[in-house]
GROMACS .gro file of C-alpha atoms in nm:
model
  271
    1MET     CA    1   3.776  -0.837  -4.291
    2ASP     CA    2   3.750  -1.193  -4.353
    3SER     CA    3   3.381  -1.198  -4.276
    4PHE     CA    4   3.332  -0.930  -4.512
    5ARG     CA    5   3.521  -1.133  -4.771
    6THR     CA    6   3.274  -1.419  -4.717
    7LEU     CA    7   2.966  -1.191  -4.770
    8SER     CA    8   2.797  -1.255  -5.110
    9ILE     CA    9   2.823  -0.999  -5.367
   10LYS     CA   10   2.446  -0.945  -5.328
   11SER     CA   11   2.483  -0.883  -4.953
   12LYS     CA   12   2.770  -0.648  -5.014
   13ILE     CA   13   2.558  -0.430  -5.259
   14LEU     CA   14   2.274  -0.465  -5.005
   15LEU     CA   15   2.476  -0.294  -4.719
   16ILE     CA   16   2.480   0.033  -4.910
   17PRO     CA   17   2.090   0.100  -4.913
   18ILE     CA   18   2.067  -0.060  -4.575
   19VAL     CA   19   2.306   0.203  -4.426
   20GLY     CA   20   2.093   0.462  -4.597
   21ALA     CA   21   1.774   0.323  -4.471
   22LEU     CA   22   1.933   0.322  -4.107
   23GLY     CA   23   2.020   0.673  -4.119
   24PHE     CA   24   1.675   0.763  -4.238
   25CYS     CA   25   1.507   0.551  -3.973
   26ILE     CA   26   1.719   0.725  -3.698
   27TYR     CA   27   1.645   1.100  -3.821
   28LEU     CA   28   1.256   0.984  -3.864
   29ALA     CA   29   1.263   0.854  -3.515
   30ILE     CA   30   1.418   1.177  -3.370
   31SER     CA   31   1.195   1.379  -3.557
   32LEU     CA   32   0.884   1.179  -3.460
   33VAL     CA   33   0.994   1.217  -3.091
   34ALA     CA   34   1.064   1.596  -3.142
   35MET     CA   35   0.751   1.655  -3.320
   36SER     CA   36   0.550   1.485  -3.038
   37GLN     CA   37   0.710   1.693  -2.779
   38ILE     CA   38   0.624   2.012  -2.983
   39VAL     CA   39   0.265   1.887  -3.007
   40THR     CA   40   0.254   1.825  -2.627
   41LYS     CA   41   0.392   2.166  -2.571
   42LEU     CA   42   0.175   2.355  -2.819
   43GLU     CA   43  -0.137   2.194  -2.669
   44GLN     CA   44  -0.029   2.286  -2.299
   45ALA     CA   45   0.017   2.645  -2.425
   46TYR     CA   46  -0.349   2.662  -2.600
   47LYS     CA   47  -0.530   2.453  -2.393
   48ILE     CA   48  -0.394   2.572  -2.032
   49ASP     CA   49  -0.177   2.872  -2.060
   50TYR     CA   50  -0.388   3.063  -2.324
   51ARG     CA   51  -0.724   2.978  -2.153
   52LEU     CA   52  -0.565   3.104  -1.834
   53LEU     CA   53  -0.465   3.429  -2.005
   54GLN     CA   54  -0.790   3.474  -2.106
   55THR     CA   55  -0.967   3.419  -1.761
   56SER     CA   56  -0.689   3.654  -1.618
   57GLU     CA   57  -0.773   3.921  -1.874
   58TYR     CA   58  -1.145   3.854  -1.829
   59SER     CA   59  -1.112   3.885  -1.461
   60LEU     CA   60  -0.937   4.232  -1.481
   61VAL     CA   61  -1.158   4.396  -1.708
   62HIS     CA   62  -1.483   4.271  -1.514
   63LEU     CA   63  -1.320   4.424  -1.193
   64ASP     CA   64  -1.296   4.736  -1.370
   65LYS     CA   65  -1.672   4.737  -1.479
   66ILE     CA   66  -1.766   4.638  -1.128
   67LYS     CA   67  -1.572   4.897  -0.969
   68GLU     CA   68  -1.683   5.163  -1.201
   69THR     CA   69  -2.040   5.049  -1.174
   70LEU     CA   70  -2.052   5.050  -0.809
   71GLY     CA   71  -1.885   5.388  -0.790
   72ASN     CA   72  -2.131   5.544  -1.041
   73ALA     CA   73  -2.434   5.371  -0.849
   74ALA     CA   74  -2.303   5.548  -0.504
   75THR     CA   75  -2.253   5.874  -0.676
   76MET     CA   76  -2.548   5.898  -0.889
   77GLY     CA   77  -2.810   5.700  -0.655
   78GLU     CA   78  -2.885   5.464  -0.932
   79ALA     CA   79  -2.995   5.144  -0.792
   80GLU     CA   80  -3.026   4.984  -1.122
   81MET     CA   81  -2.644   4.981  -1.129
   82LEU     CA   82  -2.627   4.762  -0.836
   83VAL     CA   83  -2.798   4.505  -1.058
   84THR     CA   84  -2.567   4.533  -1.329
   85SER     CA   85  -2.273   4.494  -1.091
   86ASN     CA   86  -2.408   4.184  -0.969
   87LYS     CA   87  -2.464   4.064  -1.314
   88TYR     CA   88  -2.086   4.122  -1.369
   89ALA     CA   89  -1.989   3.960  -1.053
   90ALA     CA   90  -2.181   3.644  -1.132
   91GLU     CA   91  -2.027   3.657  -1.484
   92LEU     CA   92  -1.689   3.688  -1.331
   93ARG     CA   93  -1.773   3.390  -1.074
   94ASP     CA   94  -1.884   3.174  -1.345
   95LYS     CA   95  -1.556   3.232  -1.564
   96LEU     CA   96  -1.353   3.145  -1.248
   97GLN     CA   97  -1.540   2.838  -1.177
   98GLU     CA   98  -1.522   2.714  -1.552
   99THR     CA   99  -1.156   2.773  -1.521
  100ILE     CA  100  -1.104   2.596  -1.201
  101ARG     CA  101  -1.268   2.275  -1.343
  102PHE     CA  102  -1.031   2.215  -1.680
  103ASP     CA  103  -0.716   2.331  -1.467
  104LYS     CA  104  -0.644   2.136  -1.121
  105GLU     CA  105  -0.315   2.271  -1.102
  106ASN     CA  106  -0.397   2.633  -1.055
  107ALA     CA  107  -0.733   2.529  -0.914
  108GLY     CA  108  -0.632   2.638  -0.547
  109PHE     CA  109  -0.510   2.969  -0.643
  110LEU     CA  110  -0.805   3.063  -0.864
  111ARG     CA  111  -1.015   2.956  -0.548
  112THR     CA  112  -0.839   3.207  -0.355
  113ILE     CA  113  -0.881   3.488  -0.623
  114ASN     CA  114  -1.262   3.390  -0.600
  115LYS     CA  115  -1.288   3.421  -0.213
  116ASP     CA  116  -1.093   3.743  -0.230
  117PHE     CA  117  -1.328   3.872  -0.501
  118ASP     CA  118  -1.626   3.791  -0.294
  119GLN     CA  119  -1.495   3.959  -0.001
  120TYR     CA  120  -1.436   4.264  -0.221
  121PHE     CA  121  -1.743   4.245  -0.381
  122LYS     CA  122  -1.933   4.204  -0.074
  123ASP     CA  123  -1.783   4.520   0.094
  124ALA     CA  124  -1.806   4.744  -0.200
  125TYR     CA  125  -2.176   4.641  -0.285
  126GLN     CA  126  -2.270   4.682   0.073
  127LEU     CA  127  -2.118   5.042   0.103
  128SER     CA  128  -2.253   5.144  -0.243
  129LYS     CA  129  -2.627   5.020  -0.134
  130GLU     CA  130  -2.617   5.204   0.169
  131MET     CA  131  -2.514   5.531   0.001
  132ILE     CA  132  -2.780   5.499  -0.229
  133GLU     CA  133  -3.039   5.414   0.053
  134GLY     CA  134  -2.893   5.694   0.269
  135THR     CA  135  -2.818   5.448   0.564
  136ALA     CA  136  -2.440   5.472   0.541
  137ASP     CA  137  -2.241   5.577   0.842
  138PHE     CA  138  -2.049   5.871   0.702
  139SER     CA  139  -1.804   5.860   0.994
  140THR     CA  140  -1.666   5.525   0.874
  141ILE     CA  141  -1.712   5.571   0.520
  142GLY     CA  142  -1.331   5.697   0.449
  143LYS     CA  143  -1.186   5.397   0.640
  144ARG     CA  144  -1.450   5.165   0.460
  145SER     CA  145  -1.338   5.311   0.141
  146GLN     CA  146  -0.984   5.257   0.224
  147GLY     CA  147  -1.032   4.901   0.311
  148ILE     CA  148  -1.205   4.831  -0.009
  149SER     CA  149  -0.960   4.998  -0.217
  150GLU     CA  150  -0.697   4.799  -0.054
  151GLU     CA  151  -0.868   4.469  -0.117
  152LEU     CA  152  -0.906   4.583  -0.478
  153THR     CA  153  -0.552   4.657  -0.505
  154ALA     CA  154  -0.447   4.344  -0.374
  155LEU     CA  155  -0.688   4.147  -0.593
  156VAL     CA  156  -0.596   4.327  -0.896
  157LYS     CA  157  -0.200   4.279  -0.813
  158LYS     CA  158  -0.249   3.896  -0.766
  159LEU     CA  159  -0.444   3.888  -1.123
  160ASP     CA  160  -0.170   4.090  -1.281
  161ASN     CA  161   0.108   3.851  -1.140
  162PHE     CA  162  -0.092   3.559  -1.255
  163GLN     CA  163  -0.130   3.691  -1.588
  164ASN     CA  164   0.225   3.766  -1.628
  165ALA     CA  165   0.330   3.419  -1.517
  166ARG     CA  166   0.099   3.275  -1.758
  167TYR     CA  167   0.200   3.508  -2.027
  168SER     CA  168   0.557   3.410  -1.969
  169ALA     CA  169   0.474   3.038  -1.991
  170PHE     CA  170   0.288   3.078  -2.306
  171THR     CA  171   0.548   3.262  -2.486
  172GLY     CA  172   0.805   3.021  -2.332
  173ALA     CA  173   0.630   2.737  -2.503
  174PHE     CA  174   0.663   2.895  -2.823
  175GLU     CA  175   1.049   2.973  -2.772
  176SER     CA  176   1.088   2.625  -2.657
  177VAL     CA  177   0.929   2.505  -2.992
  178ASN     CA  178   1.114   2.718  -3.203
  179SER     CA  179   1.454   2.593  -3.002
  180GLN     CA  180   1.338   2.247  -3.043
  181ALA     CA  181   1.263   2.284  -3.410
  182GLU     CA  182   1.611   2.419  -3.463
  183SER     CA  183   1.784   2.147  -3.270
  184THR     CA  184   1.596   1.910  -3.473
  185SER     CA  185   1.702   2.068  -3.798
  186THR     CA  186   2.057   2.060  -3.660
  187VAL     CA  187   2.033   1.672  -3.570
  188GLY     CA  188   1.888   1.627  -3.902
  189VAL     CA  189   2.206   1.793  -4.081
  190ILE     CA  190   2.421   1.575  -3.864
  191VAL     CA  191   2.247   1.271  -3.917
  192GLY     CA  192   2.263   1.333  -4.287
  193VAL     CA  193   2.629   1.398  -4.308
  194VAL     CA  194   2.716   1.091  -4.105
  195THR     CA  195   2.485   0.880  -4.320
  196ILE     CA  196   2.671   1.010  -4.619
  197ILE     CA  197   3.008   0.932  -4.473
  198LEU     CA  198   2.896   0.590  -4.377
  199LEU     CA  199   2.775   0.528  -4.722
  200PHE     CA  200   3.084   0.617  -4.862
  201ALA     CA  201   3.291   0.426  -4.599
  202VAL     CA  202   3.041   0.103  -4.682
  203ALA     CA  203   3.029   0.166  -5.069
  204VAL     CA  204   3.413   0.226  -5.129
  205PRO     CA  205   3.551  -0.070  -4.992
  206ILE     CA  206   3.260  -0.289  -5.154
  207ALA     CA  207   3.337  -0.146  -5.498
  208THR     CA  208   3.716  -0.176  -5.432
  209ALA     CA  209   3.662  -0.519  -5.325
  210ILE     CA  210   3.454  -0.633  -5.643
  211ARG     CA  211   3.679  -0.452  -5.846
  212LYS     CA  212   3.988  -0.621  -5.713
  213SER     CA  213   3.830  -0.972  -5.728
  214LEU     CA  214   3.731  -0.915  -6.092
  215LYS     CA  215   4.069  -0.773  -6.177
  216GLU     CA  216   4.252  -1.069  -6.008
  217VAL     CA  217   4.027  -1.301  -6.229
  218ILE     CA  218   4.079  -1.114  -6.547
  219ASP     CA  219   4.463  -1.100  -6.497
  220ALA     CA  220   4.476  -1.471  -6.438
  221MET     CA  221   4.270  -1.542  -6.731
  222GLN     CA  222   4.494  -1.308  -6.945
  223ASP     CA  223   4.791  -1.495  -6.827
  224ILE     CA  224   4.648  -1.826  -6.947
  225ALA     CA  225   4.577  -1.676  -7.284
  226GLN     CA  226   4.885  -1.521  -7.318
  227GLU     CA  227   5.071  -1.837  -7.234
  228ASN     CA  228   4.962  -2.006  -7.531
  229GLY     CA  229   4.678  -2.198  -7.343
  230ASP     CA  230   4.899  -2.320  -7.065
  231LEU     CA  231   4.658  -2.541  -6.874
  232THR     CA  232   4.909  -2.563  -6.570
  233VAL     CA  233   4.816  -2.182  -6.477
  234ARG     CA  234   4.572  -2.157  -6.209
  235LEU     CA  235   4.351  -1.853  -6.118
  236VAL     CA  236   4.420  -1.696  -5.776
  237THR     CA  237   4.186  -1.481  -5.573
  238SER     CA  238   4.150  -1.416  -5.212
  239SER     CA  239   3.779  -1.355  -5.243
  240LYS     CA  240   3.553  -1.600  -5.085
  241ASP     CA  241   3.236  -1.475  -5.254
  242GLU     CA  242   3.070  -1.584  -5.600
  243ILE     CA  243   3.407  -1.462  -5.761
  244GLY     CA  244   3.581  -1.698  -5.541
  245ASP     CA  245   3.346  -1.976  -5.629
  246LEU     CA  246   3.386  -1.888  -5.994
  247VAL     CA  247   3.777  -1.926  -5.967
  248PHE     CA  248   3.746  -2.234  -5.761
  249TRP     CA  249   3.510  -2.384  -6.031
  250PHE     CA  250   3.707  -2.275  -6.316
  251ASN     CA  251   4.036  -2.415  -6.174
  252SER     CA  252   3.849  -2.745  -6.136
  253PHE     CA  253   3.728  -2.731  -6.470
  254ILE     CA  254   4.099  -2.657  -6.612
  255GLU     CA  255   4.232  -2.915  -6.411
  256LYS     CA  256   4.004  -3.195  -6.552
  257LEU     CA  257   4.052  -3.040  -6.904
  258GLN     CA  258   4.434  -3.087  -6.846
  259GLY     CA  259   4.379  -3.448  -6.714
  260VAL     CA  260   4.146  -3.521  -7.032
  261ILE     CA  261   4.398  -3.358  -7.274
  262LYS     CA  262   4.714  -3.538  -7.115
  263HIS     CA  263   4.536  -3.877  -7.120
  264VAL     CA  264   4.426  -3.803  -7.504
  265VAL     CA  265   4.823  -3.710  -7.569
  266ASP     CA  266   4.950  -4.031  -7.401
  267THR     CA  267   4.717  -4.244  -7.591
  268ALA     CA  268   4.801  -4.097  -7.921
  269LEU     CA  269   5.189  -4.108  -7.877
  270PRO     CA  270   5.224  -4.471  -7.922
  271LEU     CA  271   5.020  -4.449  -8.240
   0.00000   0.00000   0.00000
């Protein structure tokens, strides 16, 4: 408290905006950190999870096209459809390779998908080609078809699971962003309330101290005036700021003035 009394009036008053600025800076820092985290999560969601969702959806659609094209080629005897299936297969491989290049984290899984697809397409393409050319061994067609169907089912299941995981990660990122935004708002309200409380906690003592110091000076000067100019009365204050300096120098002036008047009186008496 003594150190507070020694502060100048300017410093005391400046404490009020300093506390307000400090509260604002704390909230700004919290907001910037939260915003940085939100941007990072949104970038992750868009650049990684969203693109992986696109890749999985693209792969499932192309698998369906390849299955339908090879099936039609075998049943209708259309060799041109084999060319179309090759085109779909090349597009699917290119999409997987493109995704592998930008996402190192899931590259291993995508390579496994690519490998499984190559095996499936090789078996399915070969069977369809043999059926078109009439060179297929009908005694093994059932077993081979079942094996191809199992390969496709396993591949689709892997892609479905991967797609669901990416969708969960994608939606989870937005849920996390919403939660973090709400948390930031809550923290902002708390910081605002705490700042207001601190402002009053600082402003009220400052205003009270300044008013008390001024009142002490006013009361003392009023006593001097009401005592018919009694120069023996001195101003008293506990303040050590500019008001304290004012009281000190006023008392010094009164003391000197009292000495001068006493000297004048003492000199005039013999006359």
